[in-house]
CSV table of C-alpha atoms in Angstrom, one decimal:
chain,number,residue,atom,x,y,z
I,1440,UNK,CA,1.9,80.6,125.4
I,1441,UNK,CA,5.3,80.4,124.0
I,1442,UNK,CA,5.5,80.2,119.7
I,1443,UNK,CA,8.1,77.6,118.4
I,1444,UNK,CA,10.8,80.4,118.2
I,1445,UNK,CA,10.4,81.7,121.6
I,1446,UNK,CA,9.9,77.7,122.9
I,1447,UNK,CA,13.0,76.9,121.1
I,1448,UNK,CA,14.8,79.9,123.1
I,1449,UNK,CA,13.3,79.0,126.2
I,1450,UNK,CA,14.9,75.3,125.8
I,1451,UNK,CA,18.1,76.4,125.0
I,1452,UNK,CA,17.9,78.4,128.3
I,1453,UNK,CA,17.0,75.6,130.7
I,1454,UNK,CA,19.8,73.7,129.4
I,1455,UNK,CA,22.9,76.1,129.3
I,1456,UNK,CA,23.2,77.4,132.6
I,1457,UNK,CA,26.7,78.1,132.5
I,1458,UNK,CA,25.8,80.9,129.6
I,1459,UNK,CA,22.8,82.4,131.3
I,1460,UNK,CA,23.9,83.4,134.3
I,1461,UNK,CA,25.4,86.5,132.3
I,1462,UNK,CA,23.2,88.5,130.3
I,1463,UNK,CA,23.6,90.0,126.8
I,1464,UNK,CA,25.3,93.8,126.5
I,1465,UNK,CA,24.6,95.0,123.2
I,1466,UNK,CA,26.2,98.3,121.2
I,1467,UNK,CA,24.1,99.3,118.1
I,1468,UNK,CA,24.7,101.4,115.1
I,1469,UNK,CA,21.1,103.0,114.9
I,1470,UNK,CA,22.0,104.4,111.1
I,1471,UNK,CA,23.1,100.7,110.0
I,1472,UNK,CA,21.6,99.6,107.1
I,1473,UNK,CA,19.5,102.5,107.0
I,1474,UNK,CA,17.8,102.3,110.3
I,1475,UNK,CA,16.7,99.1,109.8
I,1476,UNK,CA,18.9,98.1,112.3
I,1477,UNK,CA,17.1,99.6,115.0
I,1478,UNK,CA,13.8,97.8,113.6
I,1479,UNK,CA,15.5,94.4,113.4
I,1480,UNK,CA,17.1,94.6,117.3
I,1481,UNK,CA,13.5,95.5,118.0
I,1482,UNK,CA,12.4,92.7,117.3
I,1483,UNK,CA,14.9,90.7,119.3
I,1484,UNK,CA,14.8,92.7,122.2
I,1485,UNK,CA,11.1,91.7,122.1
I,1486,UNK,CA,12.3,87.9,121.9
I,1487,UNK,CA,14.6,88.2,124.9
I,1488,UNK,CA,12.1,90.7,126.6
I,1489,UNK,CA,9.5,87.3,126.3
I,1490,UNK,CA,12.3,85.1,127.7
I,1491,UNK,CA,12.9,87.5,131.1
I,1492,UNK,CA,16.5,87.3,129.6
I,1493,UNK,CA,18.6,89.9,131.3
I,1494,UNK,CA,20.3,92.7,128.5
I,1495,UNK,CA,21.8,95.9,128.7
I,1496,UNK,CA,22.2,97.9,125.3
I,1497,UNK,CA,23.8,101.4,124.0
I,1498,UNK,CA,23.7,103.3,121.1
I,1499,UNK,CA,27.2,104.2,118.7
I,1500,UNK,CA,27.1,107.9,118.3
I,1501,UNK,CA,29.9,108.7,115.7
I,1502,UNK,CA,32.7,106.7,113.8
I,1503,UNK,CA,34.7,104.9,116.2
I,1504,UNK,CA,32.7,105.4,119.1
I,1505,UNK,CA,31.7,101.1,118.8
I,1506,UNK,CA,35.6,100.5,119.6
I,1507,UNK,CA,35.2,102.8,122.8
I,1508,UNK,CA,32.1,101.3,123.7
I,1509,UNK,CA,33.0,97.9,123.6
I,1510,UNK,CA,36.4,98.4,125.4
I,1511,UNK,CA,34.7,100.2,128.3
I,1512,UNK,CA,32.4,97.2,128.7
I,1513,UNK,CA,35.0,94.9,128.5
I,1514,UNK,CA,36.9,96.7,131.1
I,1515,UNK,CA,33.5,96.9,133.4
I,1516,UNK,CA,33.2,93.1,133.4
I,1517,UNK,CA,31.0,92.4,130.6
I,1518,UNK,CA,31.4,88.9,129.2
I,1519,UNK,CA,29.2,88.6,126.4
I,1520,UNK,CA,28.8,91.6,123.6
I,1521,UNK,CA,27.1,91.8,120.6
I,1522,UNK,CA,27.4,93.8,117.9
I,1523,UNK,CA,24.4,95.2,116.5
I,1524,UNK,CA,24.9,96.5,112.5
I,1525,UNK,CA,26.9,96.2,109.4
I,1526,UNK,CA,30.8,95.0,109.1
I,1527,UNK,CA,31.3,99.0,110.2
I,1528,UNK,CA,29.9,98.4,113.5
I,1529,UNK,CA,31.6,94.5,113.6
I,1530,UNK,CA,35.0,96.2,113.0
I,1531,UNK,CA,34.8,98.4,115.8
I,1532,UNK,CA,33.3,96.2,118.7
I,1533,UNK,CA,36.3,93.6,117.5
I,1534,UNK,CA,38.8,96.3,117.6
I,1535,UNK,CA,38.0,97.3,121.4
I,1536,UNK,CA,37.9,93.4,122.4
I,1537,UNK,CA,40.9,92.0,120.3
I,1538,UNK,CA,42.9,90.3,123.5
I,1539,UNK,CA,40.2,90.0,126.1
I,1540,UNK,CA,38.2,87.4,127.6
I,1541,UNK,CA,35.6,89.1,126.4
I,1542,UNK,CA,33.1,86.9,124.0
I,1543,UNK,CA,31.4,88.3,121.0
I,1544,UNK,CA,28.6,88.5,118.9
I,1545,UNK,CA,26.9,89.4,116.0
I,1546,UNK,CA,23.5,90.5,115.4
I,1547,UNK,CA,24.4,91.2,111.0
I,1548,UNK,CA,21.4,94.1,110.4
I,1549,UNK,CA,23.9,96.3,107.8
I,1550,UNK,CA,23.7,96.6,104.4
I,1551,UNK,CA,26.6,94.5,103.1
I,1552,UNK,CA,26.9,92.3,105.9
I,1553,UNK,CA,30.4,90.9,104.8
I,1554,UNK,CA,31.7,89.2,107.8
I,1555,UNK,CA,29.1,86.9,109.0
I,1556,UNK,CA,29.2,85.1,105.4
I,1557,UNK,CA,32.3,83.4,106.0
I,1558,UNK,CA,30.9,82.8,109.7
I,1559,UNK,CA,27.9,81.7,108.4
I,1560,UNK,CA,25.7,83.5,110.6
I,1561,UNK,CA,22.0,84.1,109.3
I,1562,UNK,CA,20.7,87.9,108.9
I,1563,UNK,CA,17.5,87.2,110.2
I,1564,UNK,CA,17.3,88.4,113.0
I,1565,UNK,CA,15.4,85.2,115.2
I,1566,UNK,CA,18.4,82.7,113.4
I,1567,UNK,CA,20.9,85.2,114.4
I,1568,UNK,CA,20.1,85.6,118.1
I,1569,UNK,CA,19.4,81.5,117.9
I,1570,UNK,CA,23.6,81.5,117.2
I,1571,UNK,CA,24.1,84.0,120.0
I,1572,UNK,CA,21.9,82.2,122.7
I,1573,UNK,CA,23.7,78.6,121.5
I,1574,UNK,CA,26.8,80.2,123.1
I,1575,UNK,CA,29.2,78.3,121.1
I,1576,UNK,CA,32.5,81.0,120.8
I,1577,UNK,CA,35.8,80.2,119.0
I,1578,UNK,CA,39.1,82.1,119.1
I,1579,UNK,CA,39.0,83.9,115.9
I,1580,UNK,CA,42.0,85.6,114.1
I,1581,UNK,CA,42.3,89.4,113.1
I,1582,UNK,CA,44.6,91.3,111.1
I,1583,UNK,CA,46.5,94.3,112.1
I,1584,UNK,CA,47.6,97.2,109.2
I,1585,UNK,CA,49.8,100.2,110.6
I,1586,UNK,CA,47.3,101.3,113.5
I,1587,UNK,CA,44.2,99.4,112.6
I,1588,UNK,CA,42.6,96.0,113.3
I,1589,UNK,CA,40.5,94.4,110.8
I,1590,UNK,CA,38.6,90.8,111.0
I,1591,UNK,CA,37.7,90.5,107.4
I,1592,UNK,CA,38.9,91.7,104.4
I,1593,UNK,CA,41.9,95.0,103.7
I,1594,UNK,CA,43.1,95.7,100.7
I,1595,UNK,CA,43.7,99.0,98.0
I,1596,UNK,CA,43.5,99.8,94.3
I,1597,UNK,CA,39.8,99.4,92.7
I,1598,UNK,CA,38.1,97.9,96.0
I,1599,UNK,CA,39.0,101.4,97.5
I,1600,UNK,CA,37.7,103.6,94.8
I,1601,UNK,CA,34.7,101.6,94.3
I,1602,UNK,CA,34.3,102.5,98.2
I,1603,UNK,CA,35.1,105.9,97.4
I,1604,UNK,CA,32.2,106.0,94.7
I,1605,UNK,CA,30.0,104.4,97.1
I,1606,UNK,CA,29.8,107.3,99.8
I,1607,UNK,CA,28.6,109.3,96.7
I,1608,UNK,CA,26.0,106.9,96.1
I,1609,UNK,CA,24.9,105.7,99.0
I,1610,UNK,CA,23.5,109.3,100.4
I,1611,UNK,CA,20.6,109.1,97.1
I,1612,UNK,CA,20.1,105.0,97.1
I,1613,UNK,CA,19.5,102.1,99.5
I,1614,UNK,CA,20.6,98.4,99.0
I,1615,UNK,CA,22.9,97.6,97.1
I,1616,UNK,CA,22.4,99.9,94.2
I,1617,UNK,CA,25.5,102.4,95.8
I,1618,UNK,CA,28.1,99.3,95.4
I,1619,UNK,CA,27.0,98.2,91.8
I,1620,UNK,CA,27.1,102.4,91.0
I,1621,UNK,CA,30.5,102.7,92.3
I,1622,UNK,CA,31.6,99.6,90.6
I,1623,UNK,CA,31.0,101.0,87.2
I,1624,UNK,CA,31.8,104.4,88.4
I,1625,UNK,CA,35.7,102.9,89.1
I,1626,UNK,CA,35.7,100.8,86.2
I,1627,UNK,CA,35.6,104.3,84.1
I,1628,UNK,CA,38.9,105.3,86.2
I,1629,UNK,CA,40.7,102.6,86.6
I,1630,UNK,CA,44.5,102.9,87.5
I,1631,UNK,CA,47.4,101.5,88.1
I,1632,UNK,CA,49.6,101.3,91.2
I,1633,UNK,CA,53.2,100.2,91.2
I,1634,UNK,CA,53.8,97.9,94.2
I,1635,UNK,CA,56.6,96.9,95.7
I,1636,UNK,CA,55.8,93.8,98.2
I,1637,UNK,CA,57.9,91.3,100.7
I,1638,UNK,CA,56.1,88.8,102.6
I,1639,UNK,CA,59.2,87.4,104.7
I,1640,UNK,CA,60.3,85.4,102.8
I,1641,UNK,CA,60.7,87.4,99.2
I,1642,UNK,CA,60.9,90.5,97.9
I,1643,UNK,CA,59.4,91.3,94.7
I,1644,UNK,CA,57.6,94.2,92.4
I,1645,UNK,CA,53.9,94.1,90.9
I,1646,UNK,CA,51.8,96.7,88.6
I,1647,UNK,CA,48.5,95.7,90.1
I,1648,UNK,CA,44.7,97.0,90.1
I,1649,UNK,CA,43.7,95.3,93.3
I,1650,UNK,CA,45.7,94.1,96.1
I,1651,UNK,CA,42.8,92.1,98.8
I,1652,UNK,CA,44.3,90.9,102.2
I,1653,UNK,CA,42.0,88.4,104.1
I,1654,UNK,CA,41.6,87.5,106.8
I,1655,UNK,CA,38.0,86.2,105.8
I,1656,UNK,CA,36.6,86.1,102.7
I,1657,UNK,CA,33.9,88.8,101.0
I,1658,UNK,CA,33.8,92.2,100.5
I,1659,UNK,CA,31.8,94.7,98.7
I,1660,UNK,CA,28.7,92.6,99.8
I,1661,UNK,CA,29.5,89.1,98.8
I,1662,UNK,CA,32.4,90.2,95.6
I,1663,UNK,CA,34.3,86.7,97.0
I,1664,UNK,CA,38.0,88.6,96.8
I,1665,UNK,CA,40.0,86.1,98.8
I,1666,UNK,CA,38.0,83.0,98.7
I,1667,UNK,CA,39.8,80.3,100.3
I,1668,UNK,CA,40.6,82.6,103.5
I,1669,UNK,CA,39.8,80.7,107.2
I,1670,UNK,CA,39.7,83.1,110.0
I,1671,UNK,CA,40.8,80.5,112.0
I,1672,UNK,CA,43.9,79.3,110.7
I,1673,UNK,CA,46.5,81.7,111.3
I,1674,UNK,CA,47.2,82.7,108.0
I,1675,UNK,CA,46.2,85.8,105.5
I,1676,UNK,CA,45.0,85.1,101.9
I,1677,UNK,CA,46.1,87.5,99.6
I,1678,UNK,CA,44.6,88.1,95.7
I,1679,UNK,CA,46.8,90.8,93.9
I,1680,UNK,CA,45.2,91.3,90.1
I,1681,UNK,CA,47.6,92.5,87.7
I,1682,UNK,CA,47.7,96.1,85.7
I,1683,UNK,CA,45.7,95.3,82.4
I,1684,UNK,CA,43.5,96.8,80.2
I,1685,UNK,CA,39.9,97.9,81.3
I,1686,UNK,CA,38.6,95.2,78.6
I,1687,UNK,CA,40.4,92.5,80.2
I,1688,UNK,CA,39.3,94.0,83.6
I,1689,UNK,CA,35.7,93.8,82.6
I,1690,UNK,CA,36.0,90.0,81.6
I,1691,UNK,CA,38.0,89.2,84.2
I,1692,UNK,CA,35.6,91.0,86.8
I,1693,UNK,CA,32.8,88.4,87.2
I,1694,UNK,CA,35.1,85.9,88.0
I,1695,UNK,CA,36.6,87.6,90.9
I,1696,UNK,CA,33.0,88.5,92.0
I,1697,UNK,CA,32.3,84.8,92.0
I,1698,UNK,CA,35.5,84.0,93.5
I,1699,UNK,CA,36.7,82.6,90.5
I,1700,UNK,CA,39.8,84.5,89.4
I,1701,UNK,CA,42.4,82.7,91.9
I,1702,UNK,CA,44.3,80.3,89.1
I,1703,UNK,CA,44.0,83.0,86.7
I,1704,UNK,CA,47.3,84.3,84.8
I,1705,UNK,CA,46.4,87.8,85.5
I,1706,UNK,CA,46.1,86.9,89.4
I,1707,UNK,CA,48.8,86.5,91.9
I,1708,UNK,CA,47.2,84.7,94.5
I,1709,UNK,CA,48.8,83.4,97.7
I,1710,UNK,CA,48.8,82.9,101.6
I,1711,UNK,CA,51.3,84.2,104.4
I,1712,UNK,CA,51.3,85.7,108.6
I,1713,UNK,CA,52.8,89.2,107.1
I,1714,UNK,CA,52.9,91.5,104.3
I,1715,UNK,CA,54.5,94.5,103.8
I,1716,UNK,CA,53.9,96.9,100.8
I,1717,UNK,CA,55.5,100.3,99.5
I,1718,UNK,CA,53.9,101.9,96.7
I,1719,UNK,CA,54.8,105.8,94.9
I,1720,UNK,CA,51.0,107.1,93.9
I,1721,UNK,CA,48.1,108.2,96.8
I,1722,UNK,CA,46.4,105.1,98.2
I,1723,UNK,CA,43.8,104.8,100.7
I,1724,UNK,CA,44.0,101.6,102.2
I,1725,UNK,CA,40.3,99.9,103.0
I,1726,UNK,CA,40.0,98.0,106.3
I,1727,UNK,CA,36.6,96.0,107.1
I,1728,UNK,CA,35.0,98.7,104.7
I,1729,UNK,CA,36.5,101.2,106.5
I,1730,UNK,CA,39.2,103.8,104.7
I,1731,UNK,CA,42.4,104.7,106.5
I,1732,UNK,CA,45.6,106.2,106.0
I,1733,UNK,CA,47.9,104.7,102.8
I,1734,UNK,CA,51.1,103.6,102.4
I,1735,UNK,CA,53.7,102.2,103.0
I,1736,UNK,CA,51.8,99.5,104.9
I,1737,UNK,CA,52.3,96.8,107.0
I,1738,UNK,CA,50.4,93.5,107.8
I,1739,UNK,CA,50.6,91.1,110.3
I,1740,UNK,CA,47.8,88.3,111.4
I,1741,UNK,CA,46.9,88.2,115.1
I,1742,UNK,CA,45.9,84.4,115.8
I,1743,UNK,CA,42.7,83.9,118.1
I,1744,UNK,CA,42.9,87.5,118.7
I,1745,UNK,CA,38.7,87.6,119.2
I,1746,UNK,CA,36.2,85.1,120.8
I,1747,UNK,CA,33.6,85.0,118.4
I,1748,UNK,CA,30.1,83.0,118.7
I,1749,UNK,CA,29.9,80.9,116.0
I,1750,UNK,CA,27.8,78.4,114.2
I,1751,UNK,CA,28.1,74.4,115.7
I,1752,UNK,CA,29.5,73.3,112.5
I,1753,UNK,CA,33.0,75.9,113.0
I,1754,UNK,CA,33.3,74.6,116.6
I,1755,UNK,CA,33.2,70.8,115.7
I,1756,UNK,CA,35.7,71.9,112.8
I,1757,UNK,CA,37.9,73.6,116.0
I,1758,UNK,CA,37.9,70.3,118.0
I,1759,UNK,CA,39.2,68.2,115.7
I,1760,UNK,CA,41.7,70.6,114.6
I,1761,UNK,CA,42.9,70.1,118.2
């Protein structure tokens, strides 16, 4: 006998042919969130397993291996893939499918799990695969920096060294001990980087602390850096915070964690399709929680460059957009 989850599966089946004609291809970070990845997609390969719903599945082997993977399906006829792991493993399977017909998924079993807050897909993992199986997509933006594609959030200054700090961490603690570590671990060298920025339409300089381009809206696990970002609208948000002192850092910190800080005077905060920044000192640039090469760098948004499953609620809000 079916139990309600599997039942409500088993509905959704019967009454979306179109969908499940095609099965499921998965590609799984088996280290995300600290194998429990592998634990969680065990659980809804048993789901599916109970349906007689046809899936394939491989495992990522090495940093940027996801990208290849998800390419090489998409070029072997694969029309539905899921990504299976933190906003790591999201960035990469996005990467290799940015411009196909290819639709995606997301099965969120990382740590920080960034992404899927702004798409408002659940992290367990029965409500997750409930969003796949609905098979509701939407042409979702992405952002391009130099070489690299990102879907949520890029950016420099203290995100980055807080990143930096985290690697540290995260090799002696789980959770999310490593970000909050690496927080006050960057707060104790904070610096400042001299910016020079043109958006198209002006050209202007900026001592600043933190520069966040979004394309959504979280990073860090859930520090709300560019709040108001919409992956779907065409546009980047961008939150530059202004060189001050560490005191006024600190006070000013919970606020941007919140998502607070946009209509402060210490925050420059405003939307545009490009950016381009030059700055003098050594700068990693962060992409998706991903480091890459610094600067100068140059943004530009790619609109509906992924198909992305999505919740009902963001599809209704794409139809009457149209």
């Amino acid at each position: 006998m079916y139990n309600s989850g599997i039942l409500d599966y088993y509905l959704m089946w019967i009454t979306n042919v179109e969908m499940y004609m095609d099965k499921l291809h998965f590609i799984v970070n088996p280290v995300a969130g600290g194998t429990s990845a592998i634990d969680k997609f065990g659980a809804v390969k048993g789901m599916l397993d109970d349906m007689r719903f046809p899936y394939t599945y491989e495992f990522t082997q090495c940093k940027g291996h996801g990208r290849e993977l998800a390419r090489a399906a998409a070029e072997q006829g694969e029309k539905y893939i899921i990504a299976v792991g933190g906003d790591g493993t999201v960035n990469e399977v996005a990467s290799g499918l940015v411009g196909t017909d290819t639709v995606m998924g997301i099965l969120p079993f990382g740590t920080g799990n960034d992404m899927v807050k702004v798409l408002g897909i659940p992290t367990e993992p029965r409500e997750a695969l409930n969003v796949i199986l609905a098979d509701r997509p939407r042409a979702m933006d992405a952002g391009y920096v130099n070489d690299k594609f990102f879907v949520n959030v890029s950016g420099f200054g203290f995100d980055v060294d807080v990143l930096l700090k985290h690697e540290k961490y995260k090799k002696r603690f789980k959770g999310m001990l490593p970000y909050l570590l690496g927080i006050v671990d960057a707060l104790t060298h904070l610096r400042t980087l001299h910016l020079t920025l043109h958006d198209g339409e002006r050209v202007w300089k900026k001592d600043a602390l933190i520069v966040s381009v979004g394309n959504g809206a979280y990073i860090g696990g859930g520090m709300k850096a560019t709040p108001f970002a919409d992956p779907f609208d065409g546009l980047f948000e961008v939150s530059v915070v202004s060189s001050i002192s560490r005191a006024k850092f600190l006070r000013l910190l919970p606020s941007f964690i919140k998502g607070e800080h946009t209509g402060l005077p210490e925050v420059e905060y405003f939307r545009t399709k490009e950016l381009y920044v030059e700055c003098p000192e050594e700068c990693l640039i962060n992409y998706d929680g991903e480091l890459g090469s610094g600067m100068p760098v140059r943004y530009k948004i790619i609109p509906g460059a992924v198909k992305m499953l999505v919740q009902q609620d963001m599809t209704a809000a794409n139809a009457e957009e149209k």
